[in-house]
Amino acid sequence: MTITTETGRYGRFGGRYVPEVLVPALTRLEETARLLLGDPGFLTDYEAELATWVGRPTALTRAARLGEAWGGDLWLKREDLAHTGAHKINNAIGQALLAREMGAQRVIAETGAGQHGVATAAACARLGLDCTVYMGSVDIERQAPNVERMHILGAKVEPVTSGDATLRAAINEALRDWVTRPETTYYLLGSAVGPHPYPWLVRELQSVIGREARQQMLDRSGRLPDAAVACVGGGSNAIGLFHPLLDDPIELIGVEAGGTSPELGRNAATIGRGSPGVLHGSFSFLLQDEHGQIQETHSVSAGLDYPGVGPEHAWLAETGRVSYESATDDEALTALYELGRHEGILPALESSHALVGARRWLAEHPGSSVLVGLSGRGDKDIDILRGLAR
Amino acid sequence: MSSRLAGADALESRLRAPGTAIVPYLTGGYPSLAVFGEALSALSGSEAVEIGIPFSDPMADGATIQESSRVALEAGASLDSILTTVQALGRVGTELIIMSYLNPLMAFGYADLLSRLAETGVSALVVPDLPLEESGELGAVSREHGIGLVQLVSPVTSQERLEVLGKASEGFTYAVTMTGTTGGTIGGGEEVTGYLDRVRAASRPPVLAGFGVRTVEQVRALGPHCDGVIVGSALVEVIAAGEDPVEFVAGLKP
Ligand SMILES: Cc1ncc(COP(=O)(O)O)c(C=O)c1O
């Protein structure tokens, strides 16, 4: 399977649709990233950070009790055990190292659930970089513990009240900041979205998930799983898990946020319910109206509450290599409690969507094995869960 | 190359006339389609008027145009209804420039869009999130209809790239005065004028300077280094305050 990344295209998707003022910065980033991701010295530094600071490799856990309840062999790739509690740190530390190499004076980032914000704040603290995180005011409220964590780690959190005041508005605001200071600021984008080279760069930095999981499955069970499932917001944890498995005979399933209903505005199932268009610098699927205006989204999980999706996923959907489905808020919540009570693991609301996909897979293929990318832990969701339990 | 496009050529010769052209920018459909139509017709004595198509996610815009876009969309404006409003005015006697983010144009469909723009008498198209490398398809369809696809350049554009963009641009070259969003603050003196001189030297079509132009002093300072200026956020603020856009634009003439 060949994937075009030289031009930032995945089939017809991807590209670099940005104001002219950002073109030099993106070109510089692309050149530097290509150079450094092939540089043994840089990779040694990156891998050392992953091993001694992030805590990689993360565990592969066999979920025996929940697997039995769901009728098959269930394996969890535990990104919730990575430092700061989600896969986001793999990308954040990698890009922060790049930012330092490029001599950036400050780093900016957007965040939805706050996990990417916390990961970026942590990576910047570790490397002594100035850090500002844009976060929608709606998300600041629903993911309050992560806002505190960012403050403690020394980052500035800029509330965004424009637009829908969630992840999409935070990206707009981060882009406006970058347009204003393109030469001194490094934009540390948190998912496999945005203009080239980000979808490629983020995928490269997240592919450690799939590489480790593949080897761990072989070591532990002597074979590859029949299926692998991940949740898809922008798509970084999913592409990180899937990319190293693309050439294997494994069913790959991405699970989007089904929200409360299939109606436009009530979910964030971008591939399932969207159409092609350009948002935030790349051509991919979008939730939009017939005039090309981007629509509001809904998901109980802030990290999946986004009307776009990474261009490589759009392409993998179009070629049929990966199938994409959605899980509703309620289904995700049920799966969250089931994992908690059977395995003693509290997953993030985002990751709980992937569990729904695994449960469905096992219901349709009893006795088979499925690998779940458990992208993060659910401590940040305690307030939401407490509110819903009432 | 870009020679012999009926619409773009007419715009180019209009902008080449002596003096500094003051090109008003209006957010289409703001504050309503009717008031927008009146403002456009009142401003039709200008060499050209730029009409912004409101978009839900205007990443190159500052607070003023974000807000005018939001209000226009809430009032029901769309590319289609804005063009209908413009067409209803008949011949307006000013060159029309459409500014839009790419997604509303894609949703309309390039072929339908360009015939509709040609019918409406539009001379040029400005797409702030479409750099040259991505503009092949839209540029080709525009050219078939004689409509120019404008290239934007910025103070951080390299000399080498400036030469390429200045040759490729059609209708005019849009010299963004600063790194920043619309409505921001322009740096002073040599830095801006030296940059505009470089753009002008590299550009085949006339050069319009835009982003942050709001006073006659600025127009006086920039005027000798470009063919005209685009006045956006400042004019939208005037309209928001219910004041007379024609008087404001007249006051900017050096
Ligand atoms: C735990 C977790 N999983 C998944 C996501 C979704 O992002 P992506 O689709 O880029 O993996 C987020 C985003 O905030 C997250 O925090």
XYZ file of C-alpha atoms and ligand atoms in Angstrom:
660
model
C 0.000 0.000 0.000
C 1.554 3.287 -1.016
C 0.606 6.544 0.569
C 1.546 9.810 -1.024
C 3.049 12.100 1.542
C 5.616 13.968 -0.519
C 2.925 16.366 -1.674
C 0.845 16.029 1.437
C -1.838 14.165 -0.478
C -3.637 10.990 0.497
C -5.430 10.204 -2.721
C -7.415 13.376 -3.380
C -7.354 14.421 0.290
C -4.908 16.557 2.244
C -2.963 19.484 0.831
C -1.993 22.843 2.269
C -4.825 25.373 2.172
C -3.471 28.226 4.253
C -2.942 31.970 3.992
C 0.222 32.856 2.100
C 1.777 34.202 5.295
C 1.985 30.642 6.683
C 3.502 29.036 3.600
C 7.141 29.779 4.538
C 6.611 28.493 8.089
C 5.035 25.252 6.835
C 7.736 24.740 4.245
C 10.398 25.242 6.911
C 8.605 22.844 9.254
C 8.300 20.215 6.539
C 11.978 20.437 5.613
C 13.165 20.345 9.217
C 10.851 17.490 10.162
C 11.965 15.399 7.195
C 15.571 15.976 8.076
C 15.259 15.329 11.804
C 12.935 12.319 11.625
C 15.683 10.685 9.574
C 18.492 11.880 11.834
C 19.888 9.232 14.214
C 20.889 11.830 16.819
C 17.418 13.379 16.934
C 15.742 9.974 17.017
C 17.957 8.873 19.901
C 16.844 11.930 21.889
C 13.205 11.330 20.995
C 13.316 7.656 21.907
C 15.082 8.421 25.176
C 12.295 10.838 26.113
C 9.692 8.229 25.190
C 11.408 5.582 27.312
C 12.416 7.562 30.389
C 9.897 10.384 30.589
C 6.751 9.241 28.752
C 7.053 5.689 30.067
C 7.083 3.718 26.816
C 6.482 1.082 25.775
C 3.011 1.245 27.262
C 1.515 -2.035 28.408
C -0.638 -4.353 26.344
C -3.327 -5.643 28.680
C -5.429 -8.696 28.053
C -8.940 -7.845 29.262
C -9.948 -11.379 30.185
C -13.125 -10.686 32.180
C -14.558 -8.117 29.795
C -13.504 -10.279 26.824
C -15.437 -13.144 28.287
C -18.491 -10.951 28.819
C -18.295 -9.708 25.233
C -17.594 -13.127 23.734
C -14.020 -12.961 22.488
C -10.374 -12.169 23.071
C -9.985 -8.497 24.021
C -6.635 -6.690 24.146
C -6.016 -3.117 25.210
C -3.105 -0.956 24.078
C -2.728 1.174 27.170
C -2.034 4.745 26.065
C -3.830 5.766 29.258
C -0.641 4.714 31.032
C 1.543 7.125 29.065
C 2.715 10.204 30.965
C -0.057 12.829 31.290
C -2.644 10.142 30.603
C -3.126 9.885 26.850
C -1.409 9.214 23.543
C -1.158 12.971 22.946
C 2.220 13.050 24.697
C 3.908 10.986 21.924
C 3.238 13.795 19.474
C 3.733 16.653 21.923
C 7.246 15.669 23.013
C 8.292 14.878 19.447
C 7.117 18.222 18.106
C 8.467 20.108 21.127
C 11.904 18.649 20.341
C 11.449 19.880 16.761
C 10.410 23.328 18.014
C 13.551 23.529 20.132
C 15.726 22.512 17.180
C 14.036 25.171 15.050
C 14.806 27.838 17.636
C 11.176 28.720 18.355
C 10.682 31.432 20.989
C 7.237 30.249 21.908
C 4.955 27.294 21.339
C 1.210 27.537 20.828
C -1.347 24.734 20.781
C -5.089 24.135 20.705
C -6.878 21.670 22.899
C -10.331 20.128 23.159
C -10.388 17.627 25.995
C -7.343 19.339 27.429
C -5.184 16.233 26.969
C -3.185 17.744 24.139
C -2.924 20.986 26.090
C -1.580 19.174 29.154
C 0.814 17.106 27.032
C 2.108 20.236 25.288
C 2.425 22.117 28.578
C 4.401 19.185 30.010
C 6.672 18.827 26.982
C 7.357 22.580 26.913
C 8.171 22.622 30.617
C 10.509 19.698 30.118
C 12.364 21.506 27.307
C 12.154 25.027 28.734
C 9.827 26.441 26.057
C 7.213 29.170 26.542
C 3.727 27.670 26.057
C 0.274 29.097 25.285
C -2.754 26.844 24.849
C -6.008 27.935 23.190
C -9.082 26.233 24.607
C -12.777 26.842 23.955
C -14.679 28.217 26.931
C -17.172 25.336 26.716
C -14.300 22.864 27.022
C -12.652 24.861 29.832
C -15.800 24.250 31.792
C -16.273 20.574 31.006
C -12.606 19.591 31.334
C -11.695 21.771 34.310
C -9.123 19.411 35.893
C -6.963 19.649 32.772
C -7.055 23.456 32.854
C -5.591 23.340 36.370
C -2.932 20.882 35.256
C -1.840 23.191 32.427
C -1.539 26.103 34.849
C 0.523 24.043 37.262
C 2.856 23.038 34.418
C 3.445 26.703 33.632
C 1.377 27.128 30.452
C -0.920 30.058 29.687
C -4.454 28.971 28.861
C -6.248 31.370 26.506
C -10.041 30.944 26.623
C -11.727 31.090 23.215
C -15.283 32.401 23.145
C -15.655 32.884 19.389
C -17.528 30.444 17.141
C -18.691 27.311 18.913
C -16.187 27.801 21.784
C -14.906 24.227 21.414
C -11.966 22.575 19.624
C -12.754 24.025 16.199
C -12.777 27.593 17.533
C -9.572 26.889 19.469
C -7.832 25.831 16.232
C -9.072 29.000 14.479
C -7.661 31.120 17.294
C -4.324 29.257 17.320
C -4.072 29.796 13.550
C -4.775 33.531 14.007
C -1.989 33.698 16.564
C 0.368 31.861 14.212
C -0.531 34.134 11.274
C 0.487 37.071 13.482
C 3.881 35.629 14.530
C 4.757 32.997 11.930
C 8.516 33.346 12.236
C 9.036 33.066 15.980
C 6.164 30.806 16.996
C 5.911 27.031 16.678
C 2.347 25.733 16.272
C 2.200 22.353 17.989
C -0.926 20.890 16.394
C -2.429 18.028 18.368
C -4.082 15.742 15.873
C -3.517 14.305 12.408
C -5.349 17.249 10.839
C -4.377 20.633 9.405
C -2.181 21.616 6.491
C 0.696 19.485 5.246
C 3.042 18.483 6.893
C 1.001 18.051 10.103
C -1.088 14.984 9.154
C 2.114 13.227 8.126
C 4.218 14.491 11.041
C 1.634 13.599 13.678
C 1.157 10.157 12.137
C 4.910 9.516 12.198
C 5.092 10.489 15.868
C 2.019 8.446 16.853
C 2.903 5.314 14.886
C 4.850 4.113 17.911
C 1.438 2.956 19.217
C 0.847 0.528 16.349
C 4.476 -0.612 16.124
C 4.581 -1.519 19.801
C 1.124 -3.087 19.829
C 1.882 -5.223 16.783
C 5.043 -6.628 18.365
C 3.379 -7.077 21.760
C 0.495 -9.023 20.186
C 2.952 -11.308 18.416
C 5.007 -11.790 21.577
C 2.038 -12.396 23.840
C -0.479 -14.272 21.739
C 1.719 -15.543 18.927
C -0.489 -13.909 16.302
C -1.963 -10.664 15.147
C -5.506 -9.732 16.205
C -8.412 -10.206 13.816
C -9.452 -6.595 14.238
C -8.072 -3.343 15.633
C -10.299 -0.498 16.790
C -9.625 3.135 17.707
C -11.685 6.248 18.300
C -11.450 9.030 15.724
C -11.652 12.717 16.574
C -9.058 14.341 14.359
C -7.654 10.853 14.073
C -4.180 10.873 15.651
C -4.426 7.885 17.973
C -6.275 5.950 15.274
C -3.723 6.617 12.536
C -0.956 5.849 15.036
C -2.468 2.438 15.705
C -3.574 1.685 12.139
C -0.638 2.835 10.072
C 1.787 0.059 11.088
C -1.043 -2.492 10.579
C -2.188 -1.396 7.106
C -0.378 -4.210 5.299
C -1.541 -6.909 7.730
C -4.700 -8.978 7.278
C -6.415 -7.143 10.113
C -9.854 -5.546 10.014
C -9.369 -1.882 10.950
C -12.252 0.027 12.499
C -12.421 3.710 13.363
C -15.183 4.851 15.693
C -16.495 8.406 15.481
C -18.691 10.256 17.937
C -22.350 9.503 17.259
C -23.479 12.047 19.876
C -27.183 11.971 20.625
C -28.549 11.364 17.118
C -27.580 11.072 13.432
C -29.006 14.536 12.713
C -26.583 17.292 11.598
C -25.469 19.182 14.716
C -26.112 16.294 17.119
C -22.941 14.286 16.526
C -19.369 14.536 15.311
C -19.436 11.616 12.851
C -17.487 13.426 10.185
C -16.737 10.517 7.870
C -20.103 8.889 8.445
C -22.240 11.953 7.907
C -19.987 14.578 6.320
C -18.977 15.583 2.810
C -15.653 16.678 1.286
C -14.397 20.221 1.812
C -11.588 22.377 3.188
C -11.259 23.343 6.838
C -8.144 24.233 8.840
C -5.826 23.786 5.907
C -6.706 20.423 4.432
C -9.195 18.825 2.080
C -11.076 16.096 3.920
C -14.558 15.211 5.125
C -16.439 17.929 6.999
C -19.742 18.420 8.717
C -21.119 21.324 6.696
C -24.329 22.644 5.206
C -25.075 22.952 1.483
C -23.447 26.414 1.428
C -20.131 25.111 2.733
C -20.606 26.599 6.205
C -19.161 24.395 8.931
C -21.754 23.047 11.324
C -21.719 22.771 15.081
C -21.089 19.332 16.489
C -21.985 17.489 19.637
C -20.268 14.783 21.602
C -20.117 13.986 25.296
C -16.367 13.672 24.727
C -14.673 17.008 24.096
C -11.793 15.325 22.257
C -14.066 13.949 19.530
C -16.237 17.074 19.264
C -14.811 18.345 15.964
C -16.419 18.792 12.497
C -13.336 17.677 10.539
C -11.115 14.612 10.360
C -7.553 13.922 9.246
C -7.152 13.602 5.455
C -5.509 10.184 5.636
C -8.634 8.811 7.314
C -10.775 10.333 4.556
C -8.633 8.454 2.089
C -8.625 5.190 4.061
C -12.422 5.453 4.210
C -12.680 6.089 0.495
C -10.424 3.155 -0.403
C -12.315 0.955 2.041
C -9.159 -0.184 3.870
C -10.555 1.093 7.157
C -14.233 1.038 8.038
C -15.666 3.866 10.067
C -18.690 3.660 12.301
C -20.010 5.707 15.184
C -20.929 5.200 18.817
C -23.491 7.339 20.620
C -22.857 9.171 23.887
C -24.905 6.564 25.747
C -23.140 3.588 24.183
C -19.758 5.096 25.058
C -20.822 5.707 28.656
C -22.038 2.149 29.037
C -18.735 0.817 27.704
C -16.812 3.087 30.074
C -18.543 1.606 33.106
C -18.181 -1.923 31.780
C -14.431 -1.567 31.415
C -14.185 0.056 34.833
C -16.088 -2.704 36.552
C -14.563 -5.668 34.742
C -10.941 -4.598 34.484
C -10.344 -1.806 36.970
C -9.532 0.696 34.243
C -11.282 4.045 33.881
C -10.954 5.032 30.201
C -11.405 8.498 28.742
C -14.824 9.182 27.203
C -13.061 9.394 23.825
C -11.484 5.945 24.210
C -14.806 4.508 25.358
C -16.077 5.009 21.804
C -13.425 2.547 20.621
C -14.626 0.011 23.192
C -18.101 0.207 21.651
C -16.581 -0.728 18.294
C -14.800 -3.695 19.882
C -17.943 -4.913 21.569
C -19.837 -4.774 18.260
C -17.026 -6.566 16.468
C -17.038 -9.383 19.007
C -20.829 -9.631 18.882
C -20.552 -10.150 15.120
C -17.426 -12.332 15.276
C -17.695 -14.363 18.470
C -14.477 -15.979 19.589
C -12.257 -13.718 17.510
C -9.598 -11.380 18.858
C -9.709 -7.612 18.866
C -7.139 -4.988 19.787
C -8.405 -1.678 21.173
C -6.396 1.510 21.159
C -7.207 2.754 24.635
C -6.147 6.316 23.901
C -6.425 7.841 27.366
C -7.589 7.685 30.946
C -10.847 9.075 32.244
C -9.810 11.050 35.323
C -10.476 14.286 33.402
C -14.074 13.153 32.859
C -14.972 12.700 36.522
C -17.083 15.884 36.664
C -19.071 14.882 33.578
C -19.596 11.353 34.889
C -20.682 12.662 38.287
C -23.123 15.047 36.581
C -24.573 12.289 34.396
C -24.849 9.825 37.280
C -27.178 12.196 39.122
C 0.229 33.263 -18.165
C -2.469 35.634 -17.258
C -2.854 37.972 -20.180
C -6.167 38.748 -21.890
C -8.794 38.009 -19.329
C -11.667 40.389 -20.041
C -12.729 40.907 -16.413
C -9.277 40.958 -14.886
C -7.947 43.269 -17.607
C -10.703 45.812 -17.048
C -9.876 45.804 -13.341
C -6.165 46.163 -14.013
C -6.595 49.208 -16.248
C -8.998 50.776 -13.764
C -6.459 50.375 -10.959
C -3.595 51.656 -13.120
C -5.256 55.061 -13.505
C -3.327 57.840 -11.734
C -3.952 58.347 -8.032
C -4.412 55.943 -5.143
C -7.501 53.789 -5.577
C -9.524 53.361 -2.393
C -11.180 49.956 -2.612
C -13.925 49.465 -0.032
C -14.480 45.982 1.414
C -18.003 45.020 2.407
C -19.014 41.823 4.166
C -21.714 40.483 1.858
C -25.107 40.427 3.549
C -23.978 42.509 6.535
C -25.889 43.652 8.488
C -28.617 42.441 6.113
C -28.803 41.779 2.390
C -30.805 44.980 1.869
C -28.404 47.276 3.754
C -25.438 45.604 2.067
C -27.021 46.211 -1.348
C -27.559 49.896 -0.507
C -23.961 50.299 0.657
C -22.628 48.649 -2.485
C -24.665 50.855 -4.723
C -23.689 53.972 -2.744
C -20.002 53.038 -3.121
C -20.225 52.340 -6.844
C -18.216 55.483 -7.626
C -15.124 53.589 -6.400
C -12.685 52.071 -8.880
C -13.547 48.676 -7.394
C -15.408 47.166 -4.443
C -14.414 43.951 -2.698
C -17.275 41.821 -1.429
C -16.453 39.332 1.316
C -18.455 36.115 1.423
C -19.087 35.332 5.096
C -17.660 32.025 6.343
C -18.200 30.203 9.614
C -14.448 29.803 10.256
C -12.647 32.928 9.029
C -9.094 32.102 10.147
C -7.422 35.115 8.502
C -9.849 37.613 9.994
C -9.735 39.678 13.145
C -12.602 40.382 15.522
C -14.482 42.919 13.342
C -14.869 40.764 10.242
C -15.427 37.631 12.320
C -18.374 39.409 13.888
C -19.751 40.859 10.631
C -19.519 37.378 9.081
C -21.348 35.820 11.993
C -24.133 38.429 11.831
C -24.461 38.083 8.046
C -24.716 34.285 8.255
C -27.248 34.528 11.043
C -29.285 36.912 8.878
C -29.326 34.194 6.216
C -26.606 35.386 3.830
C -25.031 32.862 1.464
C -22.856 33.117 -1.625
C -25.981 32.604 -3.699
C -28.122 35.235 -1.970
C -25.267 37.758 -1.985
C -24.771 37.335 -5.741
C -28.515 37.647 -6.273
C -28.481 40.921 -4.326
C -25.581 42.207 -6.427
C -27.268 41.157 -9.686
C -30.478 42.923 -8.675
C -28.580 46.223 -8.623
C -27.898 45.944 -12.359
C -24.763 47.613 -13.747
C -23.034 49.210 -10.790
C -20.234 50.961 -12.641
C -17.531 49.694 -10.316
C -15.310 46.664 -10.738
C -16.393 43.824 -8.462
C -13.961 41.649 -6.553
C -15.185 38.630 -4.614
C -13.257 37.534 -1.516
C -14.117 34.134 -0.121
C -12.566 31.316 1.849
C -12.320 28.236 -0.303
C -14.986 25.998 1.225
C -18.093 28.013 0.231
C -16.693 28.158 -3.334
C -16.128 24.389 -3.402
C -19.617 23.753 -2.064
C -21.068 25.873 -4.898
C -19.059 23.947 -7.499
C -16.379 25.743 -9.524
C -18.053 25.524 -12.945
C -21.435 26.840 -11.753
C -19.737 29.403 -9.580
C -17.612 30.933 -12.290
C -20.428 31.214 -14.813
C -22.511 32.870 -12.118
C -19.674 35.266 -11.213
C -19.210 36.130 -14.875
C -22.945 36.802 -15.198
C -22.722 39.050 -12.142
C -19.883 41.024 -13.708
C -17.186 40.008 -11.238
C -13.615 40.760 -12.383
C -11.486 38.983 -9.820
C -11.526 36.442 -7.032
C -9.492 36.588 -3.795
C -9.234 33.347 -1.811
C -7.195 33.890 1.360
C -6.728 30.191 2.144
C -5.685 29.140 -1.358
C -1.937 29.481 -1.912
C -0.577 29.271 -5.457
C 0.348 25.579 -5.160
C -3.277 24.601 -4.547
C -4.877 27.041 -6.975
C -4.513 25.206 -10.300
C -8.055 23.928 -10.634
C -9.892 27.071 -9.559
C -7.468 29.243 -11.558
C -8.144 27.289 -14.738
C -11.923 27.573 -14.445
C -11.672 31.282 -13.548
C -9.513 31.963 -16.579
C -12.096 30.353 -18.876
C -14.514 33.015 -17.700
C -12.076 35.912 -17.946
C -12.011 36.290 -14.165
C -8.689 36.862 -12.431
C -7.463 34.781 -9.504
C -5.608 37.159 -7.217
C -2.453 36.064 -5.396
C -1.740 37.399 -1.937
C 1.770 38.160 -0.738
C 2.960 38.985 2.772
C 5.964 40.639 4.404
C 7.449 37.182 5.106
C 7.178 36.056 1.472
C 10.689 35.475 0.111
C 11.950 37.512 -2.847
C 11.999 34.380 -4.978
C 8.397 33.536 -4.159
C 7.353 37.161 -4.585
C 8.555 37.059 -8.191
C 6.527 33.910 -8.878
C 3.364 35.180 -7.187
C 3.675 38.624 -8.776
C 3.746 37.040 -12.219
C 0.948 34.583 -11.523
C -1.483 37.076 -10.021
C -4.394 38.312 -12.141
C -6.451 41.507 -11.669
C -4.109 42.823 -8.992
C -1.596 41.549 -6.470
C -2.854 41.690 -2.899
C -0.048 42.933 -0.678
C -0.985 42.033 2.879
C 0.578 44.866 4.876
C 1.611 42.817 7.913
C 1.720 39.396 9.469
C -1.620 39.216 11.203
C -5.356 39.103 10.764
C -7.581 41.727 9.127
C -8.034 44.859 11.198
C -4.643 44.555 12.897
C -2.063 47.297 13.308
C 0.283 48.138 10.441
C 3.911 48.725 11.341
C 5.209 52.144 10.396
C 7.598 53.681 7.936
C 10.289 52.146 5.798
C 9.469 48.588 6.681
C 6.055 48.706 5.002
C 6.914 51.042 2.147
C 10.095 49.135 1.319
C 8.074 45.929 1.242
C 5.443 47.498 -1.033
C 8.179 48.710 -3.385
C 9.504 45.159 -3.616
C 6.000 43.819 -4.334
C 5.430 46.436 -6.979
C 8.701 45.660 -8.693
C 7.837 41.965 -8.805
C 4.183 42.277 -9.739
C 2.829 42.250 -13.284
C -0.659 43.571 -12.364
C -1.263 46.623 -10.126
C -0.739 46.256 -6.380
C -3.376 46.845 -3.722
C -2.291 47.049 -0.082
C -4.708 45.704 2.486
C -5.164 44.678 6.156
C -5.310 47.391 8.794
C -5.769 50.483 6.564
C -8.012 52.958 8.379
C -6.728 56.562 8.138
C -5.984 59.118 5.430
C -2.469 59.480 6.903
C -1.845 55.812 6.182
C -3.204 56.188 2.652
C -0.855 59.147 2.118
C 2.102 57.143 3.382
C 1.317 53.953 1.438
C -0.118 55.594 -1.706
C 3.151 56.325 -3.523
C 4.213 52.677 -3.076
C 1.132 50.908 -4.453
C -1.784 51.430 -6.833
C -4.424 51.504 -4.170
C -5.549 50.307 -0.766
C -8.315 48.024 0.433
C -10.243 49.308 3.420
C -11.993 46.503 5.292
C -12.401 46.358 9.063
C -12.493 50.148 9.444
C -15.339 50.391 6.926
C -17.231 47.498 8.509
C -16.983 49.368 11.833
C -18.464 52.450 10.162
C -21.368 50.386 8.854
C -21.810 48.712 12.240
C -22.111 52.163 13.813
C -24.788 53.105 11.260
C -22.580 55.852 9.801
C -22.198 56.822 6.141
C -19.720 54.585 4.293
C -19.427 56.970 1.334
C -18.381 59.859 3.545
C -15.829 57.660 5.318
C -14.303 56.448 2.056
C -14.241 59.997 0.640
C -12.347 61.066 3.756
C -9.593 58.573 2.961
C -8.741 60.198 -0.380
C -5.369 61.841 0.044
C -7.939 10.369 25.266
C -8.200 10.918 23.919
N -8.489 10.081 22.912
C -8.755 10.529 21.683
C -8.758 11.873 21.382
C -9.118 12.286 19.997
O -8.051 12.755 19.243
P -7.457 11.907 18.044
O -8.599 11.499 17.182
O -6.537 12.862 17.394
O -6.758 10.754 18.617
C -8.450 12.786 22.390
C -8.427 14.231 22.098
O -8.416 15.088 22.912
C -8.168 12.296 23.686
O -7.893 13.126 24.693
